mmCIF file of C-alpha atoms in Angstrom:
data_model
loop_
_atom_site.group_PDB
_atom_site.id
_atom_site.type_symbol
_atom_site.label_atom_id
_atom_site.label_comp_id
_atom_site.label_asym_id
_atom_site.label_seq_id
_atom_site.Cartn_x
_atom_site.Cartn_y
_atom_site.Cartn_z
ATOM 1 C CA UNK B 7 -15.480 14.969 -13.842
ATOM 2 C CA UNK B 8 -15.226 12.608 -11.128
ATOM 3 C CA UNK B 9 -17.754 9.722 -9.658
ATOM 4 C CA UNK B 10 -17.240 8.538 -6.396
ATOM 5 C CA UNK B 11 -18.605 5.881 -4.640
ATOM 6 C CA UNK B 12 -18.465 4.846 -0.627
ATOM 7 C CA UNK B 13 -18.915 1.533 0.448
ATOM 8 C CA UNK B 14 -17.992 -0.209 3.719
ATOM 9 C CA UNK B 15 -20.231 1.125 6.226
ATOM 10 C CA UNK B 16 -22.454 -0.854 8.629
ATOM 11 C CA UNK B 17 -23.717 -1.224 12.321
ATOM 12 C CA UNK B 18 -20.640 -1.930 14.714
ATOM 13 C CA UNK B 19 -20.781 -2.218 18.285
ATOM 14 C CA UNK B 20 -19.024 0.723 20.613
ATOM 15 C CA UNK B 21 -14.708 -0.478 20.736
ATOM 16 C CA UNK B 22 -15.197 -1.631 17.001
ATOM 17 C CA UNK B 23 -13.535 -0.882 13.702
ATOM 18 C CA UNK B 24 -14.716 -0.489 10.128
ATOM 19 C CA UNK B 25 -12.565 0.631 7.178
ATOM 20 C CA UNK B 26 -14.573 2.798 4.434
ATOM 21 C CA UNK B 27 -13.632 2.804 0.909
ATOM 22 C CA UNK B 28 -14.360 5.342 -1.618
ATOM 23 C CA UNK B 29 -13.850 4.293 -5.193
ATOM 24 C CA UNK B 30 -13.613 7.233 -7.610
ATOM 25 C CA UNK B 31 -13.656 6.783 -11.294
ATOM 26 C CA UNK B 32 -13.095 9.441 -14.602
ATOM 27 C CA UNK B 33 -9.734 9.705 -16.154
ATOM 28 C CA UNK B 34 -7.949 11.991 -13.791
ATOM 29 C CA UNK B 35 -9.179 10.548 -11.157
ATOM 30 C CA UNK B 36 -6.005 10.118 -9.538
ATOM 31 C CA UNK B 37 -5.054 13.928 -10.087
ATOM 32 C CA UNK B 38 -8.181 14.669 -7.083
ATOM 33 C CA UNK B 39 -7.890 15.204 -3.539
ATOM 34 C CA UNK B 40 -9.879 13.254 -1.403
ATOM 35 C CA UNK B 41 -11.493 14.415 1.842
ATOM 36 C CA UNK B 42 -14.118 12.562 4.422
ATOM 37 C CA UNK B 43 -16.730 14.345 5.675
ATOM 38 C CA UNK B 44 -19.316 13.015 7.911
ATOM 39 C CA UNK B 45 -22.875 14.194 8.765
ATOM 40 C CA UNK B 46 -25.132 12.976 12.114
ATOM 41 C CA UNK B 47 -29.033 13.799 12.096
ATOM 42 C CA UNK B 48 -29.569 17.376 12.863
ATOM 43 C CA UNK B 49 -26.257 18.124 12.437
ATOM 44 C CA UNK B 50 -23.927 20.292 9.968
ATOM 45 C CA UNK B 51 -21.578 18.262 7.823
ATOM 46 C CA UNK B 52 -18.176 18.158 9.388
ATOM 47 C CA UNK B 53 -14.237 17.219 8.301
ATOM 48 C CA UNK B 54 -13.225 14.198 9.549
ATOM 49 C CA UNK B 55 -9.749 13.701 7.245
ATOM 50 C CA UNK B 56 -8.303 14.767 3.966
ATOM 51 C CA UNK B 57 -5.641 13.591 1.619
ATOM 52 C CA UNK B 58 -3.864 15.329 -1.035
ATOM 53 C CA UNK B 59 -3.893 13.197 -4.533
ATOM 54 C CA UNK B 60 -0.256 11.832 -4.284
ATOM 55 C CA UNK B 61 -0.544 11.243 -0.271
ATOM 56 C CA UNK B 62 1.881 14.112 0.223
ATOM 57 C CA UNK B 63 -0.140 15.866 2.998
ATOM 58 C CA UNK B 64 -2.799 14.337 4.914
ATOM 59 C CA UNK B 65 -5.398 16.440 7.734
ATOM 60 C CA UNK B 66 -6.894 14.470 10.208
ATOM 61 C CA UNK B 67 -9.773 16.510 13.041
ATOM 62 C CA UNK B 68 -8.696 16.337 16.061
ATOM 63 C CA UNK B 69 -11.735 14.773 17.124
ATOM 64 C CA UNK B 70 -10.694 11.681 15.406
ATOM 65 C CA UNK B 71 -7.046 11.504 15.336
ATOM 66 C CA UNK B 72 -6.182 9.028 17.651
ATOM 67 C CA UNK B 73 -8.656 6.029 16.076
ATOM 68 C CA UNK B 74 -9.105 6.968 12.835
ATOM 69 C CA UNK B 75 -6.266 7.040 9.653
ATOM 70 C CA UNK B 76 -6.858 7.688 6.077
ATOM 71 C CA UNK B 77 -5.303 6.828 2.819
ATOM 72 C CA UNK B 78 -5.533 6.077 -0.840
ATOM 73 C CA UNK B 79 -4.292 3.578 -3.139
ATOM 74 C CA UNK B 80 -3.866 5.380 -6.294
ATOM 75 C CA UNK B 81 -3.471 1.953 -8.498
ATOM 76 C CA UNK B 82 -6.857 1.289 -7.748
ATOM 77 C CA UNK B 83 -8.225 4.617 -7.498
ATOM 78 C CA UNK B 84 -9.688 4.348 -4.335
ATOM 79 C CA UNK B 85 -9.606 6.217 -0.745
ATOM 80 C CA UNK B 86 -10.010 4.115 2.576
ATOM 81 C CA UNK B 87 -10.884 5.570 5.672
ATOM 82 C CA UNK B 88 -10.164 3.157 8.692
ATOM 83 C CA UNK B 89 -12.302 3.721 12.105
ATOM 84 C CA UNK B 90 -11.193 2.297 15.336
ATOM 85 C CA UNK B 91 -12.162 2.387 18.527
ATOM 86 C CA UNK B 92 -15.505 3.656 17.505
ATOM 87 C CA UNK B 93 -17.880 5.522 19.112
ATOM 88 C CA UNK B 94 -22.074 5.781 19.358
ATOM 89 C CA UNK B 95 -20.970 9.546 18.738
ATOM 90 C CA UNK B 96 -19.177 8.864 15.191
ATOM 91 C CA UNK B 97 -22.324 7.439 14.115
ATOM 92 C CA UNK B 98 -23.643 9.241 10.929
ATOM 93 C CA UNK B 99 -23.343 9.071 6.884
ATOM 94 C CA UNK B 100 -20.172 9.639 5.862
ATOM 95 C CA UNK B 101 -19.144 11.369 2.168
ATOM 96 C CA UNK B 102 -16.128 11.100 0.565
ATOM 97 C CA UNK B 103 -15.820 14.283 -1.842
ATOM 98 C CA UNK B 104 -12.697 15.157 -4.210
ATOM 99 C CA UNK B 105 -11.717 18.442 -5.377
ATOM 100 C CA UNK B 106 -8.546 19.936 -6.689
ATOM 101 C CA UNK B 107 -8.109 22.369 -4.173
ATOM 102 C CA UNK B 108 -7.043 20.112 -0.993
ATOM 103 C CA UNK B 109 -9.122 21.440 1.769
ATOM 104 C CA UNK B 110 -10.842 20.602 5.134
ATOM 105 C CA UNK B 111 -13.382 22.572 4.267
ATOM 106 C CA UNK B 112 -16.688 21.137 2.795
ATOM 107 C CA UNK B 113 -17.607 24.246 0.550
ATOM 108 C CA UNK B 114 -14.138 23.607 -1.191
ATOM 109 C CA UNK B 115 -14.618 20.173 -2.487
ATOM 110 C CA UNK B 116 -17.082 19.804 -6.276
ATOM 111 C CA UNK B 117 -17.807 15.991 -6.246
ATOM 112 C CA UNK B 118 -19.544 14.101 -3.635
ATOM 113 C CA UNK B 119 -20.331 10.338 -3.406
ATOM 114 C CA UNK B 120 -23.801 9.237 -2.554
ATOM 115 C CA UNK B 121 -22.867 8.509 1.331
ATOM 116 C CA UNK B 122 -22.587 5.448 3.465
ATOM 117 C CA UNK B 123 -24.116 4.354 7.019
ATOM 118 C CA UNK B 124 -22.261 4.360 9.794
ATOM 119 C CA UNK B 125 -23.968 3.473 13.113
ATOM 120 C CA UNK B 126 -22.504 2.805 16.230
ATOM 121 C CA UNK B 127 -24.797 1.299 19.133
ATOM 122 C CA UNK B 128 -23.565 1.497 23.128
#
């Protein structure tokens, strides 16, 4: 079992940069992989970046790639997604989810956080 927990997101103007942290606690913890996922009103959930548990592999979308970079610290159990250049169009509640499957796909992952706010204004 795994509890995560995002923090870190907030209204930025269009240019700006915010770094998103997931902290995820139970005692294998560590063991998960960690994905972000994102969802904008009226829209599906979709990838954004993934990161297997030991920071081995990492999947970014291409729709992000350039601006956005994600990692974890493993000695504090926690995930970081940093957002730059940011855009009114990344604006939405992003998830961080772990699983032990390492997957860009949403179905794959079992544990979700609760989500946190990202909005972007023009």
């Amino acid at each position: 079992q795994v509890q995560l927990v995002e923090s870190g997101g907030d209204l930025v103007q269009a240019g700006g940069s915010l770094r998103l942290s997931c902290a995820a606690s139970g005692r294998t913890a560590i063991t998960y992989n960690m994905g972000w996922f994102r969802q904008a009103p009226g829209k599906e959930r979709e990838f954004v970046a993934a990161i297997r548990w030991n920071g081995g592999s990492i999947s970014v979308a291409d729709s992000v790639k350039d601006r956005f970079t994600i990692s974890r610290d493993n000695a504090k159990n926690t995930v970081y997604l940093q957002m730059n250049r940011l855009k009114p169009e990344d604006t939405a509640v992003y998830y961080c989810a772990a699983d032990r499957v390492f997957s860009t796909r949403a179905t794959t992952y079992s544990f979700w956080g609760q989500g946190t706010q990202v909005t972007v204004s023009s």
